Short mmCIF file of C-alpha atoms and ligand atoms in Angstrom, two decimals:
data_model
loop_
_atom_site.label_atom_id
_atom_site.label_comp_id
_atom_site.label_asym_id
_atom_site.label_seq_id
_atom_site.Cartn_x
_atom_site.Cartn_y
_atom_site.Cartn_z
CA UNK A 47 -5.06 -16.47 28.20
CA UNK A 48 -4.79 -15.72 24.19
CA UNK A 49 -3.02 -17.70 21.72
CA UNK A 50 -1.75 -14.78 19.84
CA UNK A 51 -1.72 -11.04 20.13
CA UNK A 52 -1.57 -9.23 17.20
CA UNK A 53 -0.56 -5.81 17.09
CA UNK A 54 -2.38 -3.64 13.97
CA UNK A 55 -5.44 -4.18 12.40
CA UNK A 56 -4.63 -3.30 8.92
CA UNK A 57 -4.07 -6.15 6.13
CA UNK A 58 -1.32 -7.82 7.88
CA UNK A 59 -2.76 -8.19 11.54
CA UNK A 60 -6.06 -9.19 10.12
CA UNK A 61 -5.48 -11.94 7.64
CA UNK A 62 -3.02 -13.46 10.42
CA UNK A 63 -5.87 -13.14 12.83
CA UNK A 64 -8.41 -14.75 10.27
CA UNK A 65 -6.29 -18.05 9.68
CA UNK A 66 -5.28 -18.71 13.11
CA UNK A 67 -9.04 -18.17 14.28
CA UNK A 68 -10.76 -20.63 11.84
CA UNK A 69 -7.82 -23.00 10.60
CA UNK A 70 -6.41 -23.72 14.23
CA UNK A 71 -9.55 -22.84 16.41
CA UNK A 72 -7.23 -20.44 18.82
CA UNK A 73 -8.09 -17.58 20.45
CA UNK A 74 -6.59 -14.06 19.45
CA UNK A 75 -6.81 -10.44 20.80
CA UNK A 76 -6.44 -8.22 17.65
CA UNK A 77 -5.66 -4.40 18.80
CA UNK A 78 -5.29 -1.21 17.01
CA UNK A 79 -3.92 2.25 18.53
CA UNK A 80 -6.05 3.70 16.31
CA UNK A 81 -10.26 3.98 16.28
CA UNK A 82 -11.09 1.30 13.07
CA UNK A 83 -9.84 -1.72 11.49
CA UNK A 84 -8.35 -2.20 8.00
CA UNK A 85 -4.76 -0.42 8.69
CA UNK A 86 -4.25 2.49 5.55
CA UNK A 87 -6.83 0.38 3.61
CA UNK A 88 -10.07 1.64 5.72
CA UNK A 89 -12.42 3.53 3.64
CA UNK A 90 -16.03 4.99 5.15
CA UNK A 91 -19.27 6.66 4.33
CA UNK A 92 -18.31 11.03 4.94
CA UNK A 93 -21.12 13.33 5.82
CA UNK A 94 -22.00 13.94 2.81
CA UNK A 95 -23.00 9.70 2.14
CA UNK A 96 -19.76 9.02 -0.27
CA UNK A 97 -17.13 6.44 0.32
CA UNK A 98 -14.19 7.30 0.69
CA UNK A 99 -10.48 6.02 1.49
CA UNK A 100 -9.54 7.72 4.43
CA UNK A 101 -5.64 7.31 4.22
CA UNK A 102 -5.70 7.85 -0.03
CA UNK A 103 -6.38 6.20 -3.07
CA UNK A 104 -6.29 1.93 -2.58
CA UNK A 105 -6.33 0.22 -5.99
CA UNK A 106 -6.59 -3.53 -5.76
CA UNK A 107 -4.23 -5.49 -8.38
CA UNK A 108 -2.27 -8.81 -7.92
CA UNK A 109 -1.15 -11.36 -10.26
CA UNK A 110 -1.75 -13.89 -7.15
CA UNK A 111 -4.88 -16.11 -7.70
CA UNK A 112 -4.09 -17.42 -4.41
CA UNK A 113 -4.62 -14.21 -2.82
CA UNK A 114 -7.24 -13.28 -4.52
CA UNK A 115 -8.92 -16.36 -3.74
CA UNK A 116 -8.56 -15.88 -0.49
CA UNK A 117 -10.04 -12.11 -0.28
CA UNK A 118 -12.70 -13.42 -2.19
CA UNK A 119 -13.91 -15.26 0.63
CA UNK A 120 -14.57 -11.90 2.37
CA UNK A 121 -15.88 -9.78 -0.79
CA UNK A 122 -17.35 -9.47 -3.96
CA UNK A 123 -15.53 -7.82 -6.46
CA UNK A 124 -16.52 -4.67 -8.71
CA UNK A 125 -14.53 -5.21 -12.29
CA UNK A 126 -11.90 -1.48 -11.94
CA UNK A 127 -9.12 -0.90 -13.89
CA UNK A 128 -7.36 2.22 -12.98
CA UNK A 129 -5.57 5.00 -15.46
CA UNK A 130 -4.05 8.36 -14.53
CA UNK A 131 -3.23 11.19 -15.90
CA UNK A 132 -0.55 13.70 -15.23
CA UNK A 133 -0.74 17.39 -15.82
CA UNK A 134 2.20 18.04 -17.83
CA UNK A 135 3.01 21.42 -19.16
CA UNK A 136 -0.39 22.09 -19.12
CA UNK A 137 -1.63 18.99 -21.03
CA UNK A 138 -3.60 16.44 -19.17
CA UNK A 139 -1.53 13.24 -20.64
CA UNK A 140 -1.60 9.70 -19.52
CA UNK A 141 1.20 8.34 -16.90
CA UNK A 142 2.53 5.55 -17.25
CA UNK A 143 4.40 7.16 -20.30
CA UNK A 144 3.24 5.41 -23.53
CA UNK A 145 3.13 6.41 -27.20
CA UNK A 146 -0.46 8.76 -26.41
CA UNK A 147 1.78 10.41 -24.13
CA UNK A 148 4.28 11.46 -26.23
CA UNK A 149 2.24 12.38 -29.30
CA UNK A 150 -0.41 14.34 -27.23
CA UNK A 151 2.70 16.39 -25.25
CA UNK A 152 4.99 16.36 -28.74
CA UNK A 153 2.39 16.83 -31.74
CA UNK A 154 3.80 13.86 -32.77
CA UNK A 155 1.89 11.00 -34.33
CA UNK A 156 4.58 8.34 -33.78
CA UNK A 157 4.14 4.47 -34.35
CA UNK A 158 5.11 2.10 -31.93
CA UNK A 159 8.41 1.68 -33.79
CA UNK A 160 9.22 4.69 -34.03
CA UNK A 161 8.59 5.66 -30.49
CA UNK A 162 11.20 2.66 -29.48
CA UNK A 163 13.42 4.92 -31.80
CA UNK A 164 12.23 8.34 -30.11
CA UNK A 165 13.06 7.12 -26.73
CA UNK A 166 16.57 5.16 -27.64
CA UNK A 167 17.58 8.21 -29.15
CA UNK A 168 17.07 10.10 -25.61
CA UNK A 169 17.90 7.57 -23.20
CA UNK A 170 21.40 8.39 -21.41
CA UNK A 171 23.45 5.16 -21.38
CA UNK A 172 23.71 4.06 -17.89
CA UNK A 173 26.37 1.02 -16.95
CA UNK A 174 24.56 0.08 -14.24
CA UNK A 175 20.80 0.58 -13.23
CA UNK A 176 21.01 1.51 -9.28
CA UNK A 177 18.87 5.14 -8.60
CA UNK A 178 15.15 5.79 -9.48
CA UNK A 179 16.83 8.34 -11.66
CA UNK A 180 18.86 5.56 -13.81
CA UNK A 181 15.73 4.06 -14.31
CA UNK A 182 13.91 6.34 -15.83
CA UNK A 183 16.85 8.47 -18.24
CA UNK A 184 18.17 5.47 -19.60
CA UNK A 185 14.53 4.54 -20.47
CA UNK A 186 13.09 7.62 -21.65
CA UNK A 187 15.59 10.10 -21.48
CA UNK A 188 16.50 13.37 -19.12
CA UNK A 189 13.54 15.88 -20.76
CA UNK A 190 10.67 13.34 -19.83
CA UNK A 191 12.35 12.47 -16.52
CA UNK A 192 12.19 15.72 -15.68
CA UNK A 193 8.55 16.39 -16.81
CA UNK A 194 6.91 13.48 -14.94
CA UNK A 195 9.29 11.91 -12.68
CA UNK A 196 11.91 14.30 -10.44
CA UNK A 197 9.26 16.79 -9.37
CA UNK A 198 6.90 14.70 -8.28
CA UNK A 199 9.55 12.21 -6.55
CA UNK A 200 11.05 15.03 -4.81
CA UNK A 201 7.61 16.11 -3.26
CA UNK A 202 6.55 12.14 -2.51
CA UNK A 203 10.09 11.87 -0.55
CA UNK A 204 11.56 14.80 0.00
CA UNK A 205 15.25 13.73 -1.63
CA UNK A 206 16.16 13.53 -5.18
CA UNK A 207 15.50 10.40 -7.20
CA UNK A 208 19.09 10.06 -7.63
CA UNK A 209 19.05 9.74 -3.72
CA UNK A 210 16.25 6.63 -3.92
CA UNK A 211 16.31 3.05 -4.72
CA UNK A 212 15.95 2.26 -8.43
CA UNK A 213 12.71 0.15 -7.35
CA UNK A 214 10.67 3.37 -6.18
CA UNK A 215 10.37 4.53 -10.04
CA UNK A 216 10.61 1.16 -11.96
CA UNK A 217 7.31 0.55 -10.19
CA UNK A 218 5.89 2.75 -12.87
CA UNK A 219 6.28 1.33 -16.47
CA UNK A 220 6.89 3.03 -19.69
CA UNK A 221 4.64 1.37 -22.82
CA UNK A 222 5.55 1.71 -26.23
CA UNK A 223 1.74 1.11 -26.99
CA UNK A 224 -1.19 2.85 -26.59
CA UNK A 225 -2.23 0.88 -22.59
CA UNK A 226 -2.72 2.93 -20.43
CA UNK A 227 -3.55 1.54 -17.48
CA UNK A 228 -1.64 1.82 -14.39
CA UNK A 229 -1.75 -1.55 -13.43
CA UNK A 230 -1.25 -4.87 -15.78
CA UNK A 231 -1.82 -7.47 -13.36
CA UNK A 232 -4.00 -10.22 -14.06
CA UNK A 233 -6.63 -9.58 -11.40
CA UNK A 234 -7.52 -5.73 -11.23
CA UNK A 235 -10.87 -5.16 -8.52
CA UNK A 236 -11.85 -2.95 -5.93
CA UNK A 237 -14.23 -4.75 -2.75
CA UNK A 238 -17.68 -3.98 -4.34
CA UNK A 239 -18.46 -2.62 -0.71
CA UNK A 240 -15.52 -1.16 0.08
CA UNK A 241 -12.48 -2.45 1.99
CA UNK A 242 -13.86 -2.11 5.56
CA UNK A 243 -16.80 -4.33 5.15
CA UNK A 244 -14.27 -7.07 3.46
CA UNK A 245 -12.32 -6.28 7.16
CA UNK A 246 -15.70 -6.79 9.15
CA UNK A 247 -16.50 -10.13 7.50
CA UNK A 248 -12.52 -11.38 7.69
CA UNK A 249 -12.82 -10.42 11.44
CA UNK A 250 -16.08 -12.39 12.15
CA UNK A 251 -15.01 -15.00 14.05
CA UNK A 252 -16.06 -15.73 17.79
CA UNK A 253 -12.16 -16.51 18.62
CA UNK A 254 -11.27 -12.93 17.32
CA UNK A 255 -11.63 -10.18 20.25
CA UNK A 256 -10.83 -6.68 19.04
CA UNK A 257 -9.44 -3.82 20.72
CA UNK A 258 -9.74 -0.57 19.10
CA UNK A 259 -8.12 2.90 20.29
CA UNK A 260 -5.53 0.58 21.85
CA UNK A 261 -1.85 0.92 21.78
CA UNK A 262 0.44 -2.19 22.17
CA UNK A 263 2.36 -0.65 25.52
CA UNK A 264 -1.52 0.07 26.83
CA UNK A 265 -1.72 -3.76 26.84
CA UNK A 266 1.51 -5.09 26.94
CA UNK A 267 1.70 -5.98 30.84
CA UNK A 268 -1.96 -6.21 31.35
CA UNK A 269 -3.21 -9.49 28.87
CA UNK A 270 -1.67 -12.83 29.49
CA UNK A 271 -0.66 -14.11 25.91
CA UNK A 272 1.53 -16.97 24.39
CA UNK A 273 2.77 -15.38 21.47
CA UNK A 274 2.50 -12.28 19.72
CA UNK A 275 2.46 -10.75 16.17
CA UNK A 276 3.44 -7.13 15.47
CA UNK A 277 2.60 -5.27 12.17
CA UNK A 278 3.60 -1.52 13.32
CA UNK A 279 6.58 0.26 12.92
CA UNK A 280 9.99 -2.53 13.72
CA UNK A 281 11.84 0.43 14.88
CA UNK A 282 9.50 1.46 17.41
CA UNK A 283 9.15 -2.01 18.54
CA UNK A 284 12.79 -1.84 19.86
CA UNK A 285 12.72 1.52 21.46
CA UNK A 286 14.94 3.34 18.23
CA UNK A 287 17.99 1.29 19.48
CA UNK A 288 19.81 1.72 16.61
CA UNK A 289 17.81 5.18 15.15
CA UNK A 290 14.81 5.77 13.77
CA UNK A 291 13.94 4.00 10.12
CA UNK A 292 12.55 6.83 8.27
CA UNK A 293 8.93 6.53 6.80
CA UNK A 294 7.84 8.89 4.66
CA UNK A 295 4.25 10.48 5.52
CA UNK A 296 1.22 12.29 4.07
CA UNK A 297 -1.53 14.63 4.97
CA UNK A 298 -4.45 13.67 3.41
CA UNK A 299 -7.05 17.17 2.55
CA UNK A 300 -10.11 15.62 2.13
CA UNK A 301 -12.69 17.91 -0.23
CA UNK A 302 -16.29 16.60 -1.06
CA UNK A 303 -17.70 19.27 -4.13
CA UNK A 304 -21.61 19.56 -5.05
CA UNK A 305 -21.55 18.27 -8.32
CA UNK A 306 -21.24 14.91 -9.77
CA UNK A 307 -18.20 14.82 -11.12
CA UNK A 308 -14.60 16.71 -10.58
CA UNK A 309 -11.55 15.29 -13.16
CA UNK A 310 -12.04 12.60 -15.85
CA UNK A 311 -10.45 9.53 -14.38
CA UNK A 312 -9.63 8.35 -10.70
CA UNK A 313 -6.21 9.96 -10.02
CA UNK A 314 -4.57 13.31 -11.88
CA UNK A 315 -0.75 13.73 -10.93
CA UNK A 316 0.92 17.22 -10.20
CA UNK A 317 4.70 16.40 -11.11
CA UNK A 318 5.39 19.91 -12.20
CA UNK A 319 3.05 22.27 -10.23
CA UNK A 320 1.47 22.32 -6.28
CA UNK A 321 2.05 20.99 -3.18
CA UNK A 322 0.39 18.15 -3.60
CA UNK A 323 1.17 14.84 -5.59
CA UNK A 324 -1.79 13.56 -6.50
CA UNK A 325 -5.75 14.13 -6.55
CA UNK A 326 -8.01 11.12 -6.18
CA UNK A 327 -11.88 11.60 -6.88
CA UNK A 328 -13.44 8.22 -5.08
CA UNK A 329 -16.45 7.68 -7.00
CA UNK A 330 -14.38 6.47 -10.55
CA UNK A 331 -13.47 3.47 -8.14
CA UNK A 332 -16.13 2.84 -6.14
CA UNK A 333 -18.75 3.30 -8.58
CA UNK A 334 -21.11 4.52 -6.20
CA UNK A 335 -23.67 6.82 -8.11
CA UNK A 336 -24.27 10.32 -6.10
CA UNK A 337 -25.28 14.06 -6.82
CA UNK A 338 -21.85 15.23 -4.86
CA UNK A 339 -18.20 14.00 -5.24
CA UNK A 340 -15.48 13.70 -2.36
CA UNK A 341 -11.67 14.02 -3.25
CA UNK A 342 -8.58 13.55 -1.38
CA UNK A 343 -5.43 15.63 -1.76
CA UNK A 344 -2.01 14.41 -0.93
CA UNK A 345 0.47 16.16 0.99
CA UNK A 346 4.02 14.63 1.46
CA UNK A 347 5.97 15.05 4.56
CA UNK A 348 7.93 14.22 7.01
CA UNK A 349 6.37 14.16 10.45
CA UNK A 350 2.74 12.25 11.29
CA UNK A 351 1.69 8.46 11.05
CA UNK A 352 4.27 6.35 9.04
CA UNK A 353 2.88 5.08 5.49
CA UNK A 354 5.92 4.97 3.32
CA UNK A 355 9.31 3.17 4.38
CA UNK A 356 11.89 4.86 2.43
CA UNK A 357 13.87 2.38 0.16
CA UNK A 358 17.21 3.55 -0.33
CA UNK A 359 20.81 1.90 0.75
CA UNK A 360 21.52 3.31 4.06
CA UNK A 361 17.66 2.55 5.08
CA UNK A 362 18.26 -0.83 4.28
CA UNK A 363 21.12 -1.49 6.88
CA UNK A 364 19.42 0.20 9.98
CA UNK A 365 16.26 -2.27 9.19
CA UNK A 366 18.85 -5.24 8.56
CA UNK A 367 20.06 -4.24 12.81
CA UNK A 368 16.77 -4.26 13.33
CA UNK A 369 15.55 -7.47 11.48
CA UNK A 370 18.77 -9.51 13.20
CA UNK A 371 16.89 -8.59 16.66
CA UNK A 372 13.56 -9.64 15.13
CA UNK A 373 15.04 -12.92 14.32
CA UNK A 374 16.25 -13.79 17.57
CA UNK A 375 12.97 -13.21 19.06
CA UNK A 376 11.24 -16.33 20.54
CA UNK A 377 7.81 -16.30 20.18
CA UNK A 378 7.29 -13.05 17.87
CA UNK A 379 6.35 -12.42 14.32
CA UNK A 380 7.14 -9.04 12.64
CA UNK A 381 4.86 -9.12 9.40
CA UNK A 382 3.71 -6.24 7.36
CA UNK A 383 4.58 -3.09 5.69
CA UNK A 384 5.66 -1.43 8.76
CA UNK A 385 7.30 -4.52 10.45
CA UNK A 386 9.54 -5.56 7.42
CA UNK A 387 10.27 -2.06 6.22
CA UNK A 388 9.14 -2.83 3.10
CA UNK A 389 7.33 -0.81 0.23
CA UNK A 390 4.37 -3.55 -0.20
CA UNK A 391 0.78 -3.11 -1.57
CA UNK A 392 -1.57 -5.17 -0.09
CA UNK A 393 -1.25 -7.85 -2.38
CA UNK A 394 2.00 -8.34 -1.52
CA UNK A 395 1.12 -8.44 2.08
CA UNK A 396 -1.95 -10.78 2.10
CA UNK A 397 0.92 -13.31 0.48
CA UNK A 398 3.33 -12.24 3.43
CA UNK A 399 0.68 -13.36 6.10
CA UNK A 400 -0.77 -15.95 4.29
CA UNK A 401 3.03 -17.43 4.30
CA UNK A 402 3.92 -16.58 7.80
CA UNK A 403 0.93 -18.48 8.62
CA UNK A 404 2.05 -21.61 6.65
CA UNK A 405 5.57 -21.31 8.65
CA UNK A 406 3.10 -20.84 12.18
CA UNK A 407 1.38 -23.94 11.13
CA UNK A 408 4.83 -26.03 10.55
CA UNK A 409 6.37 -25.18 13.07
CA UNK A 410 4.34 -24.69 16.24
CA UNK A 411 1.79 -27.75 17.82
CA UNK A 412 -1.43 -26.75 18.44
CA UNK A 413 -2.34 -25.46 21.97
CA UNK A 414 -3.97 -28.20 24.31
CA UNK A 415 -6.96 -25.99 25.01
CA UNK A 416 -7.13 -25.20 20.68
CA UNK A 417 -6.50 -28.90 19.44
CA UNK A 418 -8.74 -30.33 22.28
CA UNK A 419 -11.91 -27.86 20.31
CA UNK A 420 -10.33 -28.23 17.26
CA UNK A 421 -10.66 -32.05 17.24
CA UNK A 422 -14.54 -31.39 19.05
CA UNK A 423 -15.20 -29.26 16.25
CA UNK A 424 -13.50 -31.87 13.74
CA UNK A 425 -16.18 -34.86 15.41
P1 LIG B 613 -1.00 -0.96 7.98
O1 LIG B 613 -2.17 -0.89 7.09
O2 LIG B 613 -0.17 0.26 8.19
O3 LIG B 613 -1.51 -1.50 9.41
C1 LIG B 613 -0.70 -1.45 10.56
C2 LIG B 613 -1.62 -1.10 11.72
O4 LIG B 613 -0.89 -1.24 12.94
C3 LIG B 613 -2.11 0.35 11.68
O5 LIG B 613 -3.53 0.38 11.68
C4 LIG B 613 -1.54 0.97 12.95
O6 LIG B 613 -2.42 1.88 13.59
C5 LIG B 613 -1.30 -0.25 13.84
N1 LIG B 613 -0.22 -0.06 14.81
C6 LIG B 613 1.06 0.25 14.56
N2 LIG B 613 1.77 0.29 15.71
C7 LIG B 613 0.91 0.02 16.72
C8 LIG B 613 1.02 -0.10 18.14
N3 LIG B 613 2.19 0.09 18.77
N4 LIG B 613 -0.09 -0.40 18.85
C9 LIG B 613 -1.29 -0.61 18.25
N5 LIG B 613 -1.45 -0.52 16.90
C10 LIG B 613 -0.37 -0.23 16.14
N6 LIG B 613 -1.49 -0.80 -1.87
C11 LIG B 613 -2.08 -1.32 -2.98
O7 LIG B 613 -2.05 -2.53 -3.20
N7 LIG B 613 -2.75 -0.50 -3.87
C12 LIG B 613 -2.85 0.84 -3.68
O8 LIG B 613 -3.45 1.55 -4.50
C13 LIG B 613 -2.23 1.40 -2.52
N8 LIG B 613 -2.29 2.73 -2.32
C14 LIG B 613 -1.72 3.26 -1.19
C15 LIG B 613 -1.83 4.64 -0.98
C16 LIG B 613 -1.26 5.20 0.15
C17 LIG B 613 -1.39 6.69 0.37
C18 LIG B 613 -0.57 4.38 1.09
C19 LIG B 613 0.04 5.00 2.32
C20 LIG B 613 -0.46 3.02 0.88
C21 LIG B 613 -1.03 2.44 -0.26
N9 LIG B 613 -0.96 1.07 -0.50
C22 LIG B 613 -1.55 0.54 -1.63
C23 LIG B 613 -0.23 0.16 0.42
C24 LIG B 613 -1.16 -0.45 1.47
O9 LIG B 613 -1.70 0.58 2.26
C25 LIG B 613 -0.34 -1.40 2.34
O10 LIG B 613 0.31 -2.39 1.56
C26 LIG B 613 -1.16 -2.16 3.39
O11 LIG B 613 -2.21 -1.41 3.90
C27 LIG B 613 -0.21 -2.55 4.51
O12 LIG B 613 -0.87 -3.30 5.49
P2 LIG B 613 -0.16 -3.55 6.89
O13 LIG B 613 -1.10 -4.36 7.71
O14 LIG B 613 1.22 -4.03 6.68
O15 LIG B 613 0.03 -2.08 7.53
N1 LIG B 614 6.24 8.72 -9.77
C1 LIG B 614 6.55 9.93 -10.38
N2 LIG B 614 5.59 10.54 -11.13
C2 LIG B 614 4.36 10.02 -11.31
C3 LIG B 614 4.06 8.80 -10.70
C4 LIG B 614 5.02 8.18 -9.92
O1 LIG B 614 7.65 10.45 -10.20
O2 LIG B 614 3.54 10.64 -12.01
C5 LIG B 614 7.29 8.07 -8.96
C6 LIG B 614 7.29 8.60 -7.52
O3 LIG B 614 8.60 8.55 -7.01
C7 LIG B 614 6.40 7.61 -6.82
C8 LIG B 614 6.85 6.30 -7.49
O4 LIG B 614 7.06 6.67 -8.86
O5 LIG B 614 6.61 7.61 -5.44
C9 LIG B 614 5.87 5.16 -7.39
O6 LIG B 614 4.60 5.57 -7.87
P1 LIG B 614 3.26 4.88 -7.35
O7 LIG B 614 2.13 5.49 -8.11
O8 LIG B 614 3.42 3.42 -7.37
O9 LIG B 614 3.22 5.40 -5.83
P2 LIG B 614 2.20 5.04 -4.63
O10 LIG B 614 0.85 4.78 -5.23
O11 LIG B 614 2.80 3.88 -3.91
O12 LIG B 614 2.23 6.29 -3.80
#
């Protein structure tokens, strides 16, 4: 008999697994439909000997010391902070928008005062802030919009940003200064051996059995558990009763050239041309020194695994059906990106299972068999 189940080996599922293994000594079966751990964060070694990230680019940033405390337990840390650029009418420019930006793409050379001027004389007035396109004209005005933000939104989604949540775009800033990095949080790192080895260590733990290749309904009516936890998709979990939650997917094209180098930084953006967002070249965050390079292109659509939920208004009341019947469930835990239909890095998540855990540790007693080792192990 386990403890827990949990359902999804990604950040989620393993972090939940991790604290209930060593902070209450009981046992849990961790399973994965697919063949690895670490969820969209696993990275490997290709053929050609370079890490990569096998579901896209994963930048570690959090302004959490507690979680990054906690991951440090599992890694050490290589010092990354990441910048993009964008190929804009030709230009290779930096994204998030800043005043480089503007004077590289204008032939302007604009102070920071003046660019507040530059950009309040474009921005549309807007009464209230509610699409990803309000955010972005009545910041910066229709002309860059269009440049850097609709194309590439409609590609990522497949809607207009008009049609999404003003939160999708405000997660990308505009500076009136010359920073251009993607990311400002406080801590900015990538694992220094990549994300599946911080996985391996989190996951050593003699009350943690795995099962890989493994899909919950495989399982379901075979193991004898007491509770479970479930980090895949909420709408699947209840058999689409009230419609399917759309979530947004990719196809990843992974390239590896033979030559050292491919684009100057991490990440280029395609806004205006291809059918592909983005281009990710590994080795600018991994560091790893080697003759070839391996790239990833990104292909939005529609069908294949589920990476993105889709914030927008109607989206939100399907997953509210969905998260009354959640409630109401004794003795189950939806937690995750998937689970909470939520658009969460894995910052965000660690603190979502690190919390759910608190709540696990309030609220239920200890197991007989768990407290009777715990207090053994305690002696
Ligand atoms: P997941 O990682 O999706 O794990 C869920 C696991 O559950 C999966 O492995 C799945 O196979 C398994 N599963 C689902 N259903 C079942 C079932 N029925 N039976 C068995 N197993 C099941 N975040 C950042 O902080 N920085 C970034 O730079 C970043 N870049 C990203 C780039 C891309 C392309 C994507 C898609 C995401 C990115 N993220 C980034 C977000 C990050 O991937 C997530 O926040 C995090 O991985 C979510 O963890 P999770 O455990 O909730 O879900
Ligand atoms: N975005 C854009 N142009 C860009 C970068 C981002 O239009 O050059 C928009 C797009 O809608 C994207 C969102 O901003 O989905 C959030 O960008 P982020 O880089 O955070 O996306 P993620 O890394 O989560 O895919």
């Amino acid at each position: 008999m386990f403890d827990w189940l949990i359902v999804g080996a990604g950040f989620a599922g393993s972090v939940l697994a991790e604290r209930l293994a060593s902070q209450r000594n009981e046992r849990v079966l961790l399973i994965d439909r697919r063949p690895h751990i670490g969820g969209n964060a696993y990275d490997r070694y290709n053929d050609a000997g370079v890490l990569i990230h096998q579901y896209g680019p994963h930048i570690f940033h959090t302004n959490s010391e507690a979680v990054f405390d906690y991951l440090s337990q599992f890694t050490r840390w290589r010092p990354y902070e990441h910048r993009v650029l964008a190929e804009v009418d030709g230009l290779l420019v930096p994204i998030p928008i800043n005043l480089e930006t503007v004077n590289r793409l204008y032939g302007l050379s604009l102070d920071s005062d003046q660019l507040a001027q530059w950009f309040a004389s474009r921005a549309e007035r807007c009464d209230e802030i509610k699409t990803s396109e309000d955010v972005v004209v009545s910041t910066v005005g229709r002309e860059l919009y269009e440049k850097f933000f609709r194309g590439y939104t409609k590609k990522q989604w497949g809607v207009e940003p008009s049609q999404l949540d003003k939160s999708v775009t405000a997660r990308v800033p505009t500076r009136l200064n010359r920073d251009d990095r993607y990311f400002s949080d406080a801590y900015q790192f990538m694992p220094l051996h990549g994300y599946t080895r911080m996985f391996e260590r989190m996951l050593d733990h003699p009350n943690i059995n795995r099962m890989l290749n493994t899909d919950f309904d495989d399982v379901r009516n075979e193991v004898s558990y007491r509770r479970l936890i479930f980090t895949g998709p909420i709408d699947e979990y209840f058999n689409f009763r009230f419609g399917k939650l759309p979530y947004r997917s990719l196809r990843f094209e992974h390239i590896t050239l033979d030559k050292p180098r491919h684009q100057p930084v991490a990440v280029v953006n395609y806004p205006q041309t291809h059918a592909y967002t983005r281009v990710t070249e590994y080795k600018h965050l991994t560091g790893q020194e080697h003759p070839k390079t391996s790239l990833t292109y990104e292909f939005p659509t529609d069908d294949g695994d589920p990476y993105y939920p889709v914030p927008r208004a109607e989206n939100a009341e399907i997953y509210k059906r969905y998260e009354k019947l959640a409630i109401a469930q004794q003795n189950v835990r939806f937690v995750g990106r998937l689970a909470t239909y939520r658009y969460y890095n894995m910052d965000q998540v660690v603190g979502q299972a690190l919390a759910t855990f608190r709540r696990i540790a309030k609220e239920i007693p200890l197991s007989d068999a768990a407290f009777d080792t715990a207090s053994v192990a305690a002696e």
